[in-house]
């Protein structure tokens, strides 16, 4: 069991049975097999946002003591990391952003990350496609994944969920490369960027 790859998924949505949860479940069915999957639902944690106290400038540790404290260890040990979030005002959900800001603890340091294999961002948005709909969510996640030692970033984007909710099983085939932005388009997945 110890040899299994550790996959950590951060839940940044609050709708049970919603679009993002369905997408995450499909993604885990596909890419979580034979891995040690740990799903951390940020809704269940009582934690503060970063207050820029600068304590982490000295060492890569956050001074705040709360429910997020034990999660740092999981983040450090994870070989795969997933962020699952709805798009809120073009960015990630406040819940995931609050988590991300706390990762500032690592930012000032040259971390010797080992075994970081794959990071994934799963996002759903309600409106039909419009320019730059996913830009902010992507940029926020990308810099965080880099800060946490990931070079390979796969992004899965679903929009128009107000009219066309995400349905289980839509993501059921391994057609995705480790790097790349994939977006639902009609009945298919489109590779937007490699
Ligand atoms: C506070 C808030 C802000 C939102 N902002 C956007 C937005 O900027 N663009 C968009 O396309 N959809 C936006 N939406 C719609 C959600 O992204 C969409 O309904 C999403 O699929 C919800 O995911 P869920 O079913 O997992 O909760 C917003 C929804 C909320 C509640």
PDB file of C-alpha atoms and ligand atoms in Angstrom:
ATOM      1  CA  UNK A   1       0.000   0.000   0.000  1.00  0.00           C
ATOM      2  CA  UNK A   2       2.902   2.332   0.831  1.00  0.00           C
ATOM      3  CA  UNK A   3       4.182   1.994  -2.731  1.00  0.00           C
ATOM      4  CA  UNK A   4       1.044   3.477  -4.171  1.00  0.00           C
ATOM      5  CA  UNK A   5       1.242   6.953  -5.611  1.00  0.00           C
ATOM      6  CA  UNK A   6      -0.222   9.582  -3.314  1.00  0.00           C
ATOM      7  CA  UNK A   7      -2.917  11.699  -4.890  1.00  0.00           C
ATOM      8  CA  UNK A   8      -4.310  14.638  -2.963  1.00  0.00           C
ATOM      9  CA  UNK A   9      -7.508  16.321  -4.163  1.00  0.00           C
ATOM     10  CA  UNK A  10      -8.619  19.657  -2.754  1.00  0.00           C
ATOM     11  CA  UNK A  11     -12.350  20.283  -2.855  1.00  0.00           C
ATOM     12  CA  UNK A  12     -13.029  23.958  -3.518  1.00  0.00           C
ATOM     13  CA  UNK A  13     -16.704  23.626  -4.418  1.00  0.00           C
ATOM     14  CA  UNK A  14     -19.558  23.735  -1.944  1.00  0.00           C
ATOM     15  CA  UNK A  15     -22.359  22.176  -3.985  1.00  0.00           C
ATOM     16  CA  UNK A  16     -22.842  18.526  -3.141  1.00  0.00           C
ATOM     17  CA  UNK A  17     -23.655  16.600  -6.286  1.00  0.00           C
ATOM     18  CA  UNK A  18     -22.880  19.686  -8.373  1.00  0.00           C
ATOM     19  CA  UNK A  19     -20.962  20.058 -11.594  1.00  0.00           C
ATOM     20  CA  UNK A  20     -17.499  20.215 -10.106  1.00  0.00           C
ATOM     21  CA  UNK A  21     -18.037  17.255  -7.820  1.00  0.00           C
ATOM     22  CA  UNK A  22     -19.238  15.147 -10.744  1.00  0.00           C
ATOM     23  CA  UNK A  23     -16.217  16.186 -12.779  1.00  0.00           C
ATOM     24  CA  UNK A  24     -13.876  15.345  -9.912  1.00  0.00           C
ATOM     25  CA  UNK A  25     -15.488  11.923  -9.464  1.00  0.00           C
ATOM     26  CA  UNK A  26     -15.085  11.116 -13.145  1.00  0.00           C
ATOM     27  CA  UNK A  27     -11.506  12.347 -13.055  1.00  0.00           C
ATOM     28  CA  UNK A  28     -10.697  10.173 -10.065  1.00  0.00           C
ATOM     29  CA  UNK A  29     -12.368   7.169 -11.692  1.00  0.00           C
ATOM     30  CA  UNK A  30     -10.046   7.693 -14.614  1.00  0.00           C
ATOM     31  CA  UNK A  31      -6.801   8.854 -13.038  1.00  0.00           C
ATOM     32  CA  UNK A  32      -7.108   7.812  -9.404  1.00  0.00           C
ATOM     33  CA  UNK A  33      -7.048   4.067  -9.983  1.00  0.00           C
ATOM     34  CA  UNK A  34      -4.401   2.189  -8.013  1.00  0.00           C
ATOM     35  CA  UNK A  35      -3.410   5.379  -6.225  1.00  0.00           C
ATOM     36  CA  UNK A  36      -3.712   6.362  -2.609  1.00  0.00           C
ATOM     37  CA  UNK A  37      -6.457   8.964  -3.025  1.00  0.00           C
ATOM     38  CA  UNK A  38      -6.954  11.525  -0.283  1.00  0.00           C
ATOM     39  CA  UNK A  39      -9.808  13.990  -0.777  1.00  0.00           C
ATOM     40  CA  UNK A  40      -9.664  17.049   1.455  1.00  0.00           C
ATOM     41  CA  UNK A  41     -12.939  18.940   1.519  1.00  0.00           C
ATOM     42  CA  UNK A  42     -12.006  22.518   2.397  1.00  0.00           C
ATOM     43  CA  UNK A  43     -15.635  23.163   3.455  1.00  0.00           C
ATOM     44  CA  UNK A  44     -15.066  20.993   6.492  1.00  0.00           C
ATOM     45  CA  UNK A  45     -11.934  22.809   7.670  1.00  0.00           C
ATOM     46  CA  UNK A  46     -11.903  25.854   9.889  1.00  0.00           C
ATOM     47  CA  UNK A  47      -8.930  27.863   8.667  1.00  0.00           C
ATOM     48  CA  UNK A  48      -7.838  31.447   8.266  1.00  0.00           C
ATOM     49  CA  UNK A  49      -6.605  33.289   5.216  1.00  0.00           C
ATOM     50  CA  UNK A  50      -2.995  34.441   4.913  1.00  0.00           C
ATOM     51  CA  UNK A  51      -2.382  37.591   6.947  1.00  0.00           C
ATOM     52  CA  UNK A  52       1.086  38.264   5.499  1.00  0.00           C
ATOM     53  CA  UNK A  53       2.710  38.073   8.923  1.00  0.00           C
ATOM     54  CA  UNK A  54       6.014  37.283   7.137  1.00  0.00           C
ATOM     55  CA  UNK A  55       6.888  34.471   9.576  1.00  0.00           C
ATOM     56  CA  UNK A  56       7.353  32.167   6.569  1.00  0.00           C
ATOM     57  CA  UNK A  57      10.174  34.323   5.224  1.00  0.00           C
ATOM     58  CA  UNK A  58      12.465  32.615   7.732  1.00  0.00           C
ATOM     59  CA  UNK A  59      11.336  29.041   7.141  1.00  0.00           C
ATOM     60  CA  UNK A  60       8.710  27.336   5.017  1.00  0.00           C
ATOM     61  CA  UNK A  61       6.168  27.010   7.782  1.00  0.00           C
ATOM     62  CA  UNK A  62       2.941  28.851   8.395  1.00  0.00           C
ATOM     63  CA  UNK A  63       2.581  30.432  11.799  1.00  0.00           C
ATOM     64  CA  UNK A  64      -1.191  30.145  11.828  1.00  0.00           C
ATOM     65  CA  UNK A  65      -2.434  27.164  13.797  1.00  0.00           C
ATOM     66  CA  UNK A  66      -5.756  25.831  12.588  1.00  0.00           C
ATOM     67  CA  UNK A  67      -7.340  22.983  10.650  1.00  0.00           C
ATOM     68  CA  UNK A  68      -5.015  23.625   7.732  1.00  0.00           C
ATOM     69  CA  UNK A  69      -1.910  22.891   9.805  1.00  0.00           C
ATOM     70  CA  UNK A  70      -1.995  19.088   9.261  1.00  0.00           C
ATOM     71  CA  UNK A  71      -2.734  19.552   5.568  1.00  0.00           C
ATOM     72  CA  UNK A  72       0.733  20.970   4.813  1.00  0.00           C
ATOM     73  CA  UNK A  73       2.188  17.538   5.461  1.00  0.00           C
ATOM     74  CA  UNK A  74      -0.221  16.017   2.951  1.00  0.00           C
ATOM     75  CA  UNK A  75       0.645  18.688   0.385  1.00  0.00           C
ATOM     76  CA  UNK A  76       4.344  17.975   0.834  1.00  0.00           C
ATOM     77  CA  UNK A  77       3.897  14.211   0.520  1.00  0.00           C
ATOM     78  CA  UNK A  78       1.522  14.293  -2.452  1.00  0.00           C
ATOM     79  CA  UNK A  79       2.846  13.118  -5.798  1.00  0.00           C
ATOM     80  CA  UNK A  80      -0.306  14.229  -7.569  1.00  0.00           C
ATOM     81  CA  UNK A  81      -2.385  17.229  -6.690  1.00  0.00           C
ATOM     82  CA  UNK A  82      -5.872  18.150  -7.883  1.00  0.00           C
ATOM     83  CA  UNK A  83      -7.717  21.421  -7.434  1.00  0.00           C
ATOM     84  CA  UNK A  84     -11.465  21.185  -8.092  1.00  0.00           C
ATOM     85  CA  UNK A  85     -13.340  24.480  -8.168  1.00  0.00           C
ATOM     86  CA  UNK A  86     -16.203  26.326  -9.764  1.00  0.00           C
ATOM     87  CA  UNK A  87     -15.331  29.588 -11.516  1.00  0.00           C
ATOM     88  CA  UNK A  88     -16.319  32.511  -9.306  1.00  0.00           C
ATOM     89  CA  UNK A  89     -15.986  35.935 -10.921  1.00  0.00           C
ATOM     90  CA  UNK A  90     -13.569  34.438 -13.432  1.00  0.00           C
ATOM     91  CA  UNK A  91     -11.283  33.100 -10.698  1.00  0.00           C
ATOM     92  CA  UNK A  92     -11.219  30.124  -8.379  1.00  0.00           C
ATOM     93  CA  UNK A  93     -13.697  29.819  -5.522  1.00  0.00           C
ATOM     94  CA  UNK A  94     -12.937  31.823  -2.375  1.00  0.00           C
ATOM     95  CA  UNK A  95     -12.454  28.541  -0.543  1.00  0.00           C
ATOM     96  CA  UNK A  96      -9.684  27.306  -2.777  1.00  0.00           C
ATOM     97  CA  UNK A  97      -8.127  30.780  -2.993  1.00  0.00           C
ATOM     98  CA  UNK A  98      -7.980  30.911   0.786  1.00  0.00           C
ATOM     99  CA  UNK A  99      -6.131  27.590   0.757  1.00  0.00           C
ATOM    100  CA  UNK A 100      -3.806  28.782  -2.022  1.00  0.00           C
ATOM    101  CA  UNK A 101      -2.816  31.958  -0.202  1.00  0.00           C
ATOM    102  CA  UNK A 102      -1.684  29.846   2.732  1.00  0.00           C
ATOM    103  CA  UNK A 103       0.725  28.050   0.361  1.00  0.00           C
ATOM    104  CA  UNK A 104       2.679  31.324   0.421  1.00  0.00           C
ATOM    105  CA  UNK A 105       4.645  29.592   3.195  1.00  0.00           C
ATOM    106  CA  UNK A 106       6.681  27.846   0.477  1.00  0.00           C
ATOM    107  CA  UNK A 107       6.953  30.707  -2.007  1.00  0.00           C
ATOM    108  CA  UNK A 108      10.031  32.514  -0.625  1.00  0.00           C
ATOM    109  CA  UNK A 109      12.044  29.284  -0.424  1.00  0.00           C
ATOM    110  CA  UNK A 110      14.027  27.157  -2.808  1.00  0.00           C
ATOM    111  CA  UNK A 111      12.156  23.959  -2.012  1.00  0.00           C
ATOM    112  CA  UNK A 112      13.739  20.673  -2.974  1.00  0.00           C
ATOM    113  CA  UNK A 113      10.495  19.026  -4.046  1.00  0.00           C
ATOM    114  CA  UNK A 114      10.771  15.331  -4.819  1.00  0.00           C
ATOM    115  CA  UNK A 115       8.435  13.063  -6.728  1.00  0.00           C
ATOM    116  CA  UNK A 116       5.977  15.686  -7.859  1.00  0.00           C
ATOM    117  CA  UNK A 117       4.387  14.073 -10.873  1.00  0.00           C
ATOM    118  CA  UNK A 118       1.155  15.659 -11.980  1.00  0.00           C
ATOM    119  CA  UNK A 119      -1.018  18.595 -11.031  1.00  0.00           C
ATOM    120  CA  UNK A 120      -4.555  18.999 -12.304  1.00  0.00           C
ATOM    121  CA  UNK A 121      -7.048  21.821 -12.260  1.00  0.00           C
ATOM    122  CA  UNK A 122     -10.709  20.921 -12.717  1.00  0.00           C
ATOM    123  CA  UNK A 123     -13.015  23.899 -13.171  1.00  0.00           C
ATOM    124  CA  UNK A 124     -16.632  24.415 -14.137  1.00  0.00           C
ATOM    125  CA  UNK A 125     -18.319  27.675 -15.138  1.00  0.00           C
ATOM    126  CA  UNK A 126     -21.984  28.513 -15.598  1.00  0.00           C
ATOM    127  CA  UNK A 127     -21.973  30.919 -18.527  1.00  0.00           C
ATOM    128  CA  UNK A 128     -21.472  30.018 -22.160  1.00  0.00           C
ATOM    129  CA  UNK A 129     -17.982  30.603 -23.485  1.00  0.00           C
ATOM    130  CA  UNK A 130     -16.750  34.213 -23.318  1.00  0.00           C
ATOM    131  CA  UNK A 131     -13.257  35.671 -23.749  1.00  0.00           C
ATOM    132  CA  UNK A 132     -10.846  34.930 -20.906  1.00  0.00           C
ATOM    133  CA  UNK A 133     -13.508  33.066 -18.903  1.00  0.00           C
ATOM    134  CA  UNK A 134     -10.914  30.687 -17.457  1.00  0.00           C
ATOM    135  CA  UNK A 135      -7.783  32.865 -17.521  1.00  0.00           C
ATOM    136  CA  UNK A 136      -7.785  33.962 -13.886  1.00  0.00           C
ATOM    137  CA  UNK A 137      -8.538  30.505 -12.496  1.00  0.00           C
ATOM    138  CA  UNK A 138      -5.759  29.063 -14.643  1.00  0.00           C
ATOM    139  CA  UNK A 139      -3.179  31.653 -13.632  1.00  0.00           C
ATOM    140  CA  UNK A 140      -3.981  31.280  -9.943  1.00  0.00           C
ATOM    141  CA  UNK A 141      -3.643  27.516 -10.089  1.00  0.00           C
ATOM    142  CA  UNK A 142      -0.590  27.505 -12.345  1.00  0.00           C
ATOM    143  CA  UNK A 143       1.559  29.650 -10.045  1.00  0.00           C
ATOM    144  CA  UNK A 144       0.480  27.547  -7.070  1.00  0.00           C
ATOM    145  CA  UNK A 145       1.332  24.268  -8.779  1.00  0.00           C
ATOM    146  CA  UNK A 146       4.762  25.684  -9.695  1.00  0.00           C
ATOM    147  CA  UNK A 147       5.276  26.831  -6.104  1.00  0.00           C
ATOM    148  CA  UNK A 148       4.474  23.293  -4.962  1.00  0.00           C
ATOM    149  CA  UNK A 149       6.961  21.709  -7.338  1.00  0.00           C
ATOM    150  CA  UNK A 150       4.783  20.574 -10.239  1.00  0.00           C
ATOM    151  CA  UNK A 151       5.864  20.978 -13.835  1.00  0.00           C
ATOM    152  CA  UNK A 152       3.141  18.946 -15.490  1.00  0.00           C
ATOM    153  CA  UNK A 153      -0.206  20.681 -15.355  1.00  0.00           C
ATOM    154  CA  UNK A 154      -3.403  19.315 -16.860  1.00  0.00           C
ATOM    155  CA  UNK A 155      -6.441  21.584 -16.935  1.00  0.00           C
ATOM    156  CA  UNK A 156     -10.013  20.433 -17.513  1.00  0.00           C
ATOM    157  CA  UNK A 157     -12.561  23.178 -18.123  1.00  0.00           C
ATOM    158  CA  UNK A 158     -16.323  22.893 -18.475  1.00  0.00           C
ATOM    159  CA  UNK A 159     -18.454  25.940 -19.182  1.00  0.00           C
ATOM    160  CA  UNK A 160     -22.133  26.567 -19.905  1.00  0.00           C
ATOM    161  CA  UNK A 161     -23.170  24.459 -16.907  1.00  0.00           C
ATOM    162  CA  UNK A 162     -26.223  26.711 -16.323  1.00  0.00           C
ATOM    163  CA  UNK A 163     -27.745  25.327 -19.518  1.00  0.00           C
ATOM    164  CA  UNK A 164     -25.770  22.135 -19.876  1.00  0.00           C
ATOM    165  CA  UNK A 165     -24.841  20.698 -16.488  1.00  0.00           C
ATOM    166  CA  UNK A 166     -21.839  18.396 -16.344  1.00  0.00           C
ATOM    167  CA  UNK A 167     -23.056  14.798 -16.399  1.00  0.00           C
ATOM    168  CA  UNK A 168     -21.222  11.836 -14.901  1.00  0.00           C
ATOM    169  CA  UNK A 169     -19.381   9.782 -17.457  1.00  0.00           C
ATOM    170  CA  UNK A 170     -18.653  12.606 -19.887  1.00  0.00           C
ATOM    171  CA  UNK A 171     -14.995  12.257 -18.979  1.00  0.00           C
ATOM    172  CA  UNK A 172     -14.559   8.537 -19.308  1.00  0.00           C
ATOM    173  CA  UNK A 173     -11.691   8.036 -21.698  1.00  0.00           C
ATOM    174  CA  UNK A 174      -8.039   8.753 -21.206  1.00  0.00           C
ATOM    175  CA  UNK A 175      -7.582  11.157 -24.079  1.00  0.00           C
ATOM    176  CA  UNK A 176      -5.706  13.781 -22.119  1.00  0.00           C
ATOM    177  CA  UNK A 177      -1.971  14.447 -22.087  1.00  0.00           C
ATOM    178  CA  UNK A 178      -0.192  15.325 -18.886  1.00  0.00           C
ATOM    179  CA  UNK A 179       0.209  18.905 -20.013  1.00  0.00           C
ATOM    180  CA  UNK A 180      -2.582  20.792 -21.663  1.00  0.00           C
ATOM    181  CA  UNK A 181      -5.832  22.665 -21.327  1.00  0.00           C
ATOM    182  CA  UNK A 182      -8.906  20.633 -22.250  1.00  0.00           C
ATOM    183  CA  UNK A 183     -12.356  22.165 -22.587  1.00  0.00           C
ATOM    184  CA  UNK A 184     -15.764  20.604 -23.097  1.00  0.00           C
ATOM    185  CA  UNK A 185     -17.113  21.530 -26.510  1.00  0.00           C
ATOM    186  CA  UNK A 186     -20.442  20.017 -27.524  1.00  0.00           C
ATOM    187  CA  UNK A 187     -20.068  16.287 -27.188  1.00  0.00           C
ATOM    188  CA  UNK A 188     -16.280  16.284 -27.140  1.00  0.00           C
ATOM    189  CA  UNK A 189     -13.170  17.522 -25.375  1.00  0.00           C
ATOM    190  CA  UNK A 190     -11.153  20.117 -27.198  1.00  0.00           C
ATOM    191  CA  UNK A 191      -7.429  20.615 -26.624  1.00  0.00           C
ATOM    192  CA  UNK A 192      -7.190  24.388 -26.227  1.00  0.00           C
ATOM    193  CA  UNK A 193      -3.484  24.642 -25.487  1.00  0.00           C
ATOM    194  CA  UNK A 194      -0.618  22.189 -25.051  1.00  0.00           C
TER     195      UNK A 194
HETATM  196  C1  LIG B   1     -20.297  33.614  -6.684  1.00  0.00           C
HETATM  197  C2  LIG B   1     -20.417  33.024  -8.052  1.00  0.00           C
HETATM  198  C3  LIG B   1     -19.681  33.569  -9.078  1.00  0.00           C
HETATM  199  C4  LIG B   1     -19.726  33.011 -10.358  1.00  0.00           C
HETATM  200  N1  LIG B   1     -18.964  33.564 -11.341  1.00  0.00           N
HETATM  201  C5  LIG B   1     -18.987  33.018 -12.573  1.00  0.00           C
HETATM  202  C6  LIG B   1     -18.172  33.577 -13.618  1.00  0.00           C
HETATM  203  O1  LIG B   1     -17.442  34.532 -13.433  1.00  0.00           O
HETATM  204  N2  LIG B   1     -18.242  32.995 -14.847  1.00  0.00           N
HETATM  205  C7  LIG B   1     -19.054  31.915 -15.120  1.00  0.00           C
HETATM  206  O2  LIG B   1     -19.072  31.443 -16.259  1.00  0.00           O
HETATM  207  N3  LIG B   1     -19.799  31.355 -14.129  1.00  0.00           N
HETATM  208  C8  LIG B   1     -19.795  31.877 -12.876  1.00  0.00           C
HETATM  209  N4  LIG B   1     -20.542  31.311 -11.871  1.00  0.00           N
HETATM  210  C9  LIG B   1     -21.283  30.049 -12.152  1.00  0.00           C
HETATM  211  C10 LIG B   1     -20.546  28.800 -11.630  1.00  0.00           C
HETATM  212  O3  LIG B   1     -19.189  28.827 -12.010  1.00  0.00           O
HETATM  213  C11 LIG B   1     -21.170  27.524 -12.194  1.00  0.00           C
HETATM  214  O4  LIG B   1     -22.524  27.452 -11.854  1.00  0.00           O
HETATM  215  C12 LIG B   1     -20.421  26.280 -11.705  1.00  0.00           C
HETATM  216  O5  LIG B   1     -20.573  25.217 -12.629  1.00  0.00           O
HETATM  217  C13 LIG B   1     -20.908  25.832 -10.329  1.00  0.00           C
HETATM  218  O6  LIG B   1     -20.250  24.666  -9.943  1.00  0.00           O
HETATM  219  P1  LIG B   1     -20.905  23.654  -8.880  1.00  0.00           P
HETATM  220  O7  LIG B   1     -22.145  23.070  -9.519  1.00  0.00           O
HETATM  221  O8  LIG B   1     -19.865  22.622  -8.641  1.00  0.00           O
HETATM  222  O9  LIG B   1     -21.196  24.462  -7.654  1.00  0.00           O
HETATM  223  C14 LIG B   1     -20.544  31.874 -10.604  1.00  0.00           C
HETATM  224  C15 LIG B   1     -21.312  31.334  -9.544  1.00  0.00           C
HETATM  225  C16 LIG B   1     -21.254  31.900  -8.290  1.00  0.00           C
HETATM  226  C17 LIG B   1     -22.082  31.306  -7.182  1.00  0.00           C
END
